[in-house]
Amino acid sequence: MATSGKQRKSACNCTALRKASRRVSQLYDSALEPCGLRTTQRAILNHIARSGTPPLGELAEALVMDRGALTHNLKPLERDGLVEIRVDPQDRRNRLVALTSAGRKKLEESTLLWKCAQEGFEAAFGVAKSAALRQALEFVVSEDFAAAFNRRH
């Protein structure tokens, strides 16, 4: 069956968010390409830089990732010497994630490229709309939202 050039738009919020997320990630990945980082990798490095030496579980929770996905994303960062994963001396069952000096340098190297991507987003979408979008998305990732969602079904 042939389809016309126009497809019906999905009314699914999840599909719309995933598509938007993939598009924005593609644009930011392209902007970050000169430094060799992908958007997810930069987000991980940036969160570690802000939080010190977080336990793996706390880092996964803060990034709204499951531990397996985080571990998968940490492997190339560890291989490239940007992060170090150590045993927690307080609880040997836990792993701590630390930024190395090379990781700090790579994060610094990526900052101007990230700012350029951020400015491109805000130029295209609007500064006020961008701030409102971030605020709405902060709510979507909150425990309050998850609780409200789960009460409905």
Short mmCIF file of N, CA and C in Angstrom, two decimals:
data_model
loop_
_atom_site.label_atom_id
_atom_site.label_comp_id
_atom_site.label_asym_id
_atom_site.label_seq_id
_atom_site.Cartn_x
_atom_site.Cartn_y
_atom_site.Cartn_z
N MET A 1 0.84 -1.17 0.00
CA MET A 1 0.00 0.00 0.00
C MET A 1 0.89 1.25 0.00
N ALA A 2 0.67 2.12 -0.94
CA ALA A 2 1.48 3.34 -1.04
C ALA A 2 1.03 4.34 0.02
N THR A 3 1.99 5.09 0.50
CA THR A 3 1.65 6.12 1.48
C THR A 3 1.93 7.48 0.87
N SER A 4 1.17 8.44 1.26
CA SER A 4 1.39 9.79 0.76
C SER A 4 2.61 10.38 1.46
N GLY A 5 3.06 11.51 0.98
CA GLY A 5 4.21 12.18 1.57
C GLY A 5 3.95 12.62 3.01
N LYS A 6 2.68 12.83 3.34
CA LYS A 6 2.34 13.26 4.70
C LYS A 6 1.86 12.06 5.49
N GLN A 7 2.44 11.88 6.65
CA GLN A 7 2.01 10.83 7.55
C GLN A 7 1.24 11.46 8.69
N ARG A 8 0.30 10.70 9.22
CA ARG A 8 -0.45 11.20 10.38
C ARG A 8 0.51 11.35 11.55
N LYS A 9 0.35 12.42 12.28
CA LYS A 9 1.20 12.64 13.45
C LYS A 9 0.71 11.77 14.59
N SER A 10 1.65 11.24 15.33
CA SER A 10 1.32 10.40 16.47
C SER A 10 0.83 11.28 17.62
N ALA A 11 -0.16 10.79 18.34
CA ALA A 11 -0.65 11.50 19.53
C ALA A 11 0.06 10.98 20.78
N CYS A 12 1.05 10.10 20.60
CA CYS A 12 1.75 9.49 21.73
C CYS A 12 2.81 10.44 22.27
N ASN A 13 2.67 10.80 23.54
CA ASN A 13 3.65 11.69 24.18
C ASN A 13 5.04 11.08 24.21
N CYS A 14 5.11 9.78 24.48
CA CYS A 14 6.40 9.10 24.55
C CYS A 14 7.12 9.15 23.20
N THR A 15 6.38 8.87 22.13
CA THR A 15 6.97 8.91 20.79
C THR A 15 7.46 10.31 20.46
N ALA A 16 6.65 11.32 20.75
CA ALA A 16 7.03 12.70 20.46
C ALA A 16 8.29 13.09 21.24
N LEU A 17 8.36 12.72 22.54
CA LEU A 17 9.54 13.04 23.34
C LEU A 17 10.78 12.31 22.84
N ARG A 18 10.63 11.03 22.48
CA ARG A 18 11.78 10.27 21.98
C ARG A 18 12.30 10.84 20.66
N LYS A 19 11.38 11.18 19.75
CA LYS A 19 11.79 11.76 18.48
C LYS A 19 12.51 13.09 18.70
N ALA A 20 11.94 13.93 19.55
CA ALA A 20 12.56 15.22 19.84
C ALA A 20 13.93 15.02 20.48
N SER A 21 14.01 14.09 21.41
CA SER A 21 15.28 13.81 22.08
C SER A 21 16.33 13.33 21.09
N ARG A 22 15.93 12.45 20.18
CA ARG A 22 16.89 11.96 19.18
C ARG A 22 17.36 13.10 18.28
N ARG A 23 16.44 13.97 17.86
CA ARG A 23 16.83 15.08 16.98
C ARG A 23 17.79 16.03 17.69
N VAL A 24 17.45 16.42 18.92
CA VAL A 24 18.31 17.34 19.67
C VAL A 24 19.67 16.68 19.93
N SER A 25 19.67 15.40 20.27
CA SER A 25 20.93 14.69 20.49
C SER A 25 21.78 14.68 19.21
N GLN A 26 21.14 14.47 18.06
CA GLN A 26 21.88 14.50 16.79
C GLN A 26 22.54 15.85 16.57
N LEU A 27 21.79 16.92 16.85
CA LEU A 27 22.32 18.27 16.65
C LEU A 27 23.47 18.57 17.61
N TYR A 28 23.30 18.22 18.88
CA TYR A 28 24.36 18.46 19.86
C TYR A 28 25.56 17.55 19.58
N ASP A 29 25.32 16.28 19.20
CA ASP A 29 26.43 15.38 18.85
C ASP A 29 27.25 15.97 17.70
N SER A 30 26.56 16.52 16.73
CA SER A 30 27.24 17.12 15.59
C SER A 30 28.09 18.31 16.04
N ALA A 31 27.55 19.13 16.94
CA ALA A 31 28.29 20.28 17.45
C ALA A 31 29.50 19.85 18.27
N LEU A 32 29.37 18.75 19.00
CA LEU A 32 30.47 18.27 19.87
C LEU A 32 31.50 17.42 19.13
N GLU A 33 31.21 17.06 17.89
CA GLU A 33 32.08 16.16 17.14
C GLU A 33 33.55 16.56 17.14
N PRO A 34 33.91 17.85 17.02
CA PRO A 34 35.34 18.20 17.00
C PRO A 34 36.12 17.77 18.25
N CYS A 35 35.44 17.62 19.40
CA CYS A 35 36.17 17.23 20.61
C CYS A 35 36.09 15.72 20.85
N GLY A 36 35.33 15.00 20.03
CA GLY A 36 35.27 13.55 20.15
C GLY A 36 34.32 13.02 21.20
N LEU A 37 33.50 13.87 21.78
CA LEU A 37 32.50 13.42 22.75
C LEU A 37 31.12 13.40 22.13
N ARG A 38 30.29 12.54 22.65
CA ARG A 38 28.87 12.55 22.30
C ARG A 38 28.13 13.24 23.45
N THR A 39 26.92 13.63 23.19
CA THR A 39 26.12 14.36 24.17
C THR A 39 26.00 13.61 25.49
N THR A 40 25.70 12.32 25.42
CA THR A 40 25.55 11.52 26.64
C THR A 40 26.86 11.47 27.42
N GLN A 41 27.97 11.31 26.71
CA GLN A 41 29.27 11.27 27.38
C GLN A 41 29.57 12.59 28.07
N ARG A 42 29.27 13.70 27.41
CA ARG A 42 29.51 15.00 28.02
C ARG A 42 28.63 15.19 29.24
N ALA A 43 27.39 14.76 29.16
CA ALA A 43 26.48 14.88 30.30
C ALA A 43 27.01 14.09 31.49
N ILE A 44 27.54 12.91 31.23
CA ILE A 44 28.11 12.08 32.30
C ILE A 44 29.31 12.78 32.92
N LEU A 45 30.25 13.24 32.09
CA LEU A 45 31.44 13.93 32.59
C LEU A 45 31.04 15.18 33.39
N ASN A 46 30.09 15.93 32.88
CA ASN A 46 29.66 17.15 33.53
C ASN A 46 29.03 16.86 34.89
N HIS A 47 28.22 15.81 34.97
CA HIS A 47 27.59 15.48 36.25
C HIS A 47 28.64 15.02 37.27
N ILE A 48 29.60 14.24 36.83
CA ILE A 48 30.67 13.82 37.74
C ILE A 48 31.45 15.04 38.23
N ALA A 49 31.74 15.96 37.32
CA ALA A 49 32.49 17.18 37.70
C ALA A 49 31.73 17.97 38.75
N ARG A 50 30.41 18.03 38.65
CA ARG A 50 29.59 18.79 39.60
C ARG A 50 29.43 18.07 40.93
N SER A 51 29.43 16.74 40.91
CA SER A 51 29.11 16.00 42.14
C SER A 51 30.31 15.35 42.82
N GLY A 52 31.49 15.49 42.28
CA GLY A 52 32.68 14.93 42.93
C GLY A 52 32.97 13.52 42.48
N THR A 53 32.79 12.58 43.37
CA THR A 53 33.05 11.17 43.06
C THR A 53 31.79 10.37 43.45
N PRO A 54 30.77 10.41 42.60
CA PRO A 54 29.51 9.77 42.97
C PRO A 54 29.57 8.24 42.88
N PRO A 55 28.81 7.57 43.74
CA PRO A 55 28.64 6.13 43.56
C PRO A 55 27.91 5.87 42.23
N LEU A 56 28.20 4.75 41.62
CA LEU A 56 27.62 4.39 40.33
C LEU A 56 26.08 4.48 40.37
N GLY A 57 25.47 3.95 41.42
CA GLY A 57 24.01 3.97 41.52
C GLY A 57 23.44 5.37 41.59
N GLU A 58 24.09 6.25 42.36
CA GLU A 58 23.63 7.64 42.46
C GLU A 58 23.79 8.36 41.13
N LEU A 59 24.87 8.09 40.43
CA LEU A 59 25.10 8.71 39.13
C LEU A 59 24.03 8.27 38.14
N ALA A 60 23.73 6.98 38.13
CA ALA A 60 22.68 6.47 37.24
C ALA A 60 21.34 7.12 37.56
N GLU A 61 21.02 7.21 38.84
CA GLU A 61 19.75 7.82 39.25
C GLU A 61 19.70 9.29 38.85
N ALA A 62 20.77 10.03 39.06
CA ALA A 62 20.80 11.45 38.72
C ALA A 62 20.64 11.69 37.22
N LEU A 63 21.16 10.76 36.42
CA LEU A 63 21.08 10.88 34.96
C LEU A 63 19.82 10.21 34.39
N VAL A 64 19.01 9.63 35.25
CA VAL A 64 17.79 8.91 34.87
C VAL A 64 18.14 7.81 33.85
N MET A 65 19.14 7.01 34.23
CA MET A 65 19.60 5.89 33.41
C MET A 65 19.62 4.64 34.29
N ASP A 66 19.41 3.49 33.67
CA ASP A 66 19.61 2.29 34.47
C ASP A 66 21.11 2.01 34.54
N ARG A 67 21.50 1.25 35.56
CA ARG A 67 22.93 1.01 35.80
C ARG A 67 23.63 0.36 34.61
N GLY A 68 22.92 -0.54 33.93
CA GLY A 68 23.51 -1.22 32.77
C GLY A 68 23.83 -0.24 31.65
N ALA A 69 22.90 0.67 31.37
CA ALA A 69 23.14 1.67 30.33
C ALA A 69 24.27 2.61 30.73
N LEU A 70 24.30 2.99 32.00
CA LEU A 70 25.39 3.86 32.46
C LEU A 70 26.73 3.15 32.33
N THR A 71 26.80 1.90 32.78
CA THR A 71 28.04 1.13 32.69
C THR A 71 28.50 1.04 31.23
N HIS A 72 27.56 0.80 30.32
CA HIS A 72 27.87 0.74 28.89
C HIS A 72 28.46 2.06 28.40
N ASN A 73 27.89 3.18 28.87
CA ASN A 73 28.37 4.50 28.46
C ASN A 73 29.68 4.90 29.13
N LEU A 74 29.95 4.32 30.30
CA LEU A 74 31.20 4.64 31.00
C LEU A 74 32.41 3.91 30.41
N LYS A 75 32.19 2.76 29.78
CA LYS A 75 33.31 1.95 29.27
C LYS A 75 34.24 2.73 28.35
N PRO A 76 33.72 3.42 27.31
CA PRO A 76 34.66 4.17 26.46
C PRO A 76 35.32 5.34 27.19
N LEU A 77 34.61 5.93 28.14
CA LEU A 77 35.21 7.03 28.91
C LEU A 77 36.34 6.52 29.79
N GLU A 78 36.15 5.34 30.36
CA GLU A 78 37.19 4.73 31.18
C GLU A 78 38.36 4.29 30.29
N ARG A 79 38.04 3.68 29.17
CA ARG A 79 39.08 3.22 28.22
C ARG A 79 39.95 4.39 27.76
N ASP A 80 39.32 5.55 27.54
CA ASP A 80 40.06 6.72 27.06
C ASP A 80 40.70 7.53 28.18
N GLY A 81 40.59 7.02 29.41
CA GLY A 81 41.25 7.67 30.54
C GLY A 81 40.55 8.93 31.04
N LEU A 82 39.27 9.09 30.72
CA LEU A 82 38.54 10.29 31.12
C LEU A 82 37.86 10.12 32.48
N VAL A 83 37.55 8.88 32.83
CA VAL A 83 36.98 8.58 34.16
C VAL A 83 37.71 7.38 34.73
N GLU A 84 37.59 7.28 36.03
CA GLU A 84 38.18 6.14 36.75
C GLU A 84 37.08 5.57 37.64
N ILE A 85 36.94 4.26 37.62
CA ILE A 85 35.94 3.60 38.46
C ILE A 85 36.69 2.85 39.54
N ARG A 86 36.38 3.20 40.80
CA ARG A 86 37.10 2.62 41.94
C ARG A 86 36.13 1.94 42.89
N VAL A 87 36.70 1.07 43.71
CA VAL A 87 35.93 0.45 44.78
C VAL A 87 35.75 1.49 45.88
N ASP A 88 34.53 1.58 46.41
CA ASP A 88 34.23 2.48 47.51
C ASP A 88 34.89 1.94 48.78
N PRO A 89 35.83 2.68 49.40
CA PRO A 89 36.49 2.16 50.60
C PRO A 89 35.53 1.99 51.79
N GLN A 90 34.41 2.72 51.77
CA GLN A 90 33.42 2.60 52.85
C GLN A 90 32.53 1.36 52.69
N ASP A 91 32.29 0.96 51.43
CA ASP A 91 31.45 -0.21 51.14
C ASP A 91 31.97 -0.84 49.86
N ARG A 92 32.74 -1.90 50.01
CA ARG A 92 33.43 -2.52 48.88
C ARG A 92 32.50 -3.05 47.80
N ARG A 93 31.20 -3.13 48.09
CA ARG A 93 30.24 -3.57 47.07
C ARG A 93 29.94 -2.46 46.06
N ASN A 94 30.17 -1.21 46.46
CA ASN A 94 29.87 -0.06 45.62
C ASN A 94 31.07 0.36 44.80
N ARG A 95 30.78 0.99 43.68
CA ARG A 95 31.81 1.57 42.82
C ARG A 95 31.63 3.07 42.79
N LEU A 96 32.73 3.81 42.83
CA LEU A 96 32.73 5.26 42.74
C LEU A 96 33.28 5.66 41.37
N VAL A 97 32.71 6.71 40.81
CA VAL A 97 33.15 7.18 39.50
C VAL A 97 33.83 8.54 39.69
N ALA A 98 35.06 8.64 39.22
CA ALA A 98 35.83 9.88 39.36
C ALA A 98 36.28 10.39 38.00
N LEU A 99 36.29 11.69 37.88
CA LEU A 99 36.81 12.34 36.68
C LEU A 99 38.33 12.41 36.81
N THR A 100 39.03 12.05 35.77
CA THR A 100 40.49 12.16 35.76
C THR A 100 40.88 13.56 35.28
N SER A 101 42.16 13.88 35.35
CA SER A 101 42.61 15.18 34.83
C SER A 101 42.35 15.26 33.33
N ALA A 102 42.53 14.14 32.63
CA ALA A 102 42.22 14.12 31.18
C ALA A 102 40.73 14.34 30.95
N GLY A 103 39.90 13.80 31.83
CA GLY A 103 38.46 14.01 31.73
C GLY A 103 38.07 15.46 31.95
N ARG A 104 38.74 16.10 32.92
CA ARG A 104 38.49 17.54 33.16
C ARG A 104 38.89 18.36 31.93
N LYS A 105 40.02 18.02 31.34
CA LYS A 105 40.48 18.74 30.14
C LYS A 105 39.51 18.53 28.98
N LYS A 106 39.04 17.31 28.81
CA LYS A 106 38.10 17.01 27.72
C LYS A 106 36.78 17.76 27.93
N LEU A 107 36.33 17.82 29.17
CA LEU A 107 35.10 18.54 29.49
C LEU A 107 35.28 20.03 29.19
N GLU A 108 36.42 20.56 29.59
CA GLU A 108 36.73 21.97 29.31
C GLU A 108 36.79 22.22 27.80
N GLU A 109 37.42 21.30 27.08
CA GLU A 109 37.53 21.40 25.62
C GLU A 109 36.15 21.42 24.97
N SER A 110 35.20 20.70 25.55
CA SER A 110 33.86 20.59 24.97
C SER A 110 32.94 21.76 25.31
N THR A 111 33.32 22.56 26.29
CA THR A 111 32.42 23.59 26.80
C THR A 111 32.01 24.61 25.75
N LEU A 112 32.96 25.13 25.00
CA LEU A 112 32.64 26.11 23.97
C LEU A 112 31.74 25.50 22.89
N LEU A 113 32.01 24.26 22.52
CA LEU A 113 31.19 23.58 21.51
C LEU A 113 29.76 23.38 22.04
N TRP A 114 29.66 22.99 23.31
CA TRP A 114 28.34 22.81 23.93
C TRP A 114 27.59 24.14 23.98
N LYS A 115 28.30 25.22 24.37
CA LYS A 115 27.65 26.54 24.42
C LYS A 115 27.13 26.94 23.05
N CYS A 116 27.87 26.63 22.02
CA CYS A 116 27.45 26.93 20.65
C CYS A 116 26.16 26.16 20.31
N ALA A 117 26.11 24.89 20.69
CA ALA A 117 24.90 24.08 20.46
C ALA A 117 23.73 24.65 21.26
N GLN A 118 24.00 25.03 22.49
CA GLN A 118 22.96 25.60 23.36
C GLN A 118 22.41 26.89 22.75
N GLU A 119 23.30 27.75 22.27
CA GLU A 119 22.88 28.99 21.63
C GLU A 119 22.09 28.72 20.35
N GLY A 120 22.50 27.70 19.59
CA GLY A 120 21.77 27.33 18.38
C GLY A 120 20.35 26.86 18.70
N PHE A 121 20.24 26.07 19.76
CA PHE A 121 18.91 25.61 20.17
C PHE A 121 18.04 26.80 20.55
N GLU A 122 18.60 27.69 21.37
CA GLU A 122 17.81 28.82 21.86
C GLU A 122 17.49 29.81 20.74
N ALA A 123 18.38 29.95 19.77
CA ALA A 123 18.09 30.82 18.62
C ALA A 123 16.94 30.25 17.80
N ALA A 124 16.93 28.93 17.63
CA ALA A 124 15.89 28.29 16.83
C ALA A 124 14.57 28.17 17.58
N PHE A 125 14.62 27.91 18.87
CA PHE A 125 13.41 27.62 19.65
C PHE A 125 12.93 28.84 20.43
N GLY A 126 13.83 29.74 20.74
CA GLY A 126 13.51 30.92 21.54
C GLY A 126 14.02 30.75 22.96
N VAL A 127 14.57 31.82 23.51
CA VAL A 127 15.16 31.76 24.85
C VAL A 127 14.09 31.46 25.90
N ALA A 128 12.97 32.17 25.86
CA ALA A 128 11.91 31.97 26.86
C ALA A 128 11.29 30.58 26.72
N LYS A 129 11.04 30.16 25.48
CA LYS A 129 10.46 28.82 25.27
C LYS A 129 11.44 27.73 25.72
N SER A 130 12.74 27.96 25.51
CA SER A 130 13.76 26.99 25.94
C SER A 130 13.75 26.85 27.45
N ALA A 131 13.67 27.97 28.17
CA ALA A 131 13.62 27.93 29.64
C ALA A 131 12.35 27.23 30.11
N ALA A 132 11.23 27.52 29.47
CA ALA A 132 9.97 26.86 29.83
C ALA A 132 10.03 25.36 29.54
N LEU A 133 10.66 25.00 28.44
CA LEU A 133 10.80 23.58 28.10
C LEU A 133 11.64 22.85 29.14
N ARG A 134 12.76 23.45 29.53
CA ARG A 134 13.61 22.83 30.56
C ARG A 134 12.83 22.65 31.86
N GLN A 135 12.05 23.65 32.23
CA GLN A 135 11.26 23.57 33.46
C GLN A 135 10.23 22.44 33.35
N ALA A 136 9.56 22.34 32.21
CA ALA A 136 8.57 21.27 32.02
C ALA A 136 9.24 19.90 32.05
N LEU A 137 10.39 19.79 31.43
CA LEU A 137 11.09 18.51 31.39
C LEU A 137 11.64 18.13 32.76
N GLU A 138 12.03 19.12 33.57
CA GLU A 138 12.45 18.83 34.95
C GLU A 138 11.30 18.17 35.71
N PHE A 139 10.08 18.64 35.48
CA PHE A 139 8.93 18.03 36.13
C PHE A 139 8.72 16.60 35.61
N VAL A 140 8.87 16.41 34.31
CA VAL A 140 8.66 15.08 33.73
C VAL A 140 9.62 14.05 34.33
N VAL A 141 10.84 14.44 34.68
CA VAL A 141 11.79 13.48 35.25
C VAL A 141 11.68 13.39 36.77
N SER A 142 10.78 14.15 37.37
CA SER A 142 10.64 14.17 38.83
C SER A 142 9.88 12.95 39.37
N GLU A 143 10.09 12.69 40.64
CA GLU A 143 9.35 11.63 41.32
C GLU A 143 7.87 11.97 41.42
N ASP A 144 7.54 13.26 41.55
CA ASP A 144 6.13 13.69 41.60
C ASP A 144 5.41 13.29 40.32
N PHE A 145 6.06 13.50 39.18
CA PHE A 145 5.46 13.12 37.90
C PHE A 145 5.27 11.61 37.82
N ALA A 146 6.30 10.86 38.20
CA ALA A 146 6.22 9.39 38.15
C ALA A 146 5.08 8.89 39.05
N ALA A 147 4.95 9.48 40.23
CA ALA A 147 3.87 9.07 41.14
C ALA A 147 2.51 9.40 40.54
N ALA A 148 2.36 10.60 39.98
CA ALA A 148 1.08 10.99 39.37
C ALA A 148 0.76 10.09 38.18
N PHE A 149 1.76 9.77 37.38
CA PHE A 149 1.57 8.89 36.22
C PHE A 149 1.10 7.51 36.68
N ASN A 150 1.76 6.98 37.69
CA ASN A 150 1.44 5.62 38.17
C ASN A 150 0.09 5.53 38.86
N ARG A 151 -0.43 6.62 39.39
CA ARG A 151 -1.77 6.61 40.00
C ARG A 151 -2.86 6.44 38.95
N ARG A 152 -2.56 6.76 37.71
CA ARG A 152 -3.56 6.73 36.64
C ARG A 152 -3.80 5.35 36.06
N HIS A 153 -2.94 4.40 36.31
CA HIS A 153 -3.17 3.06 35.72
C HIS A 153 -2.79 1.96 36.66
#
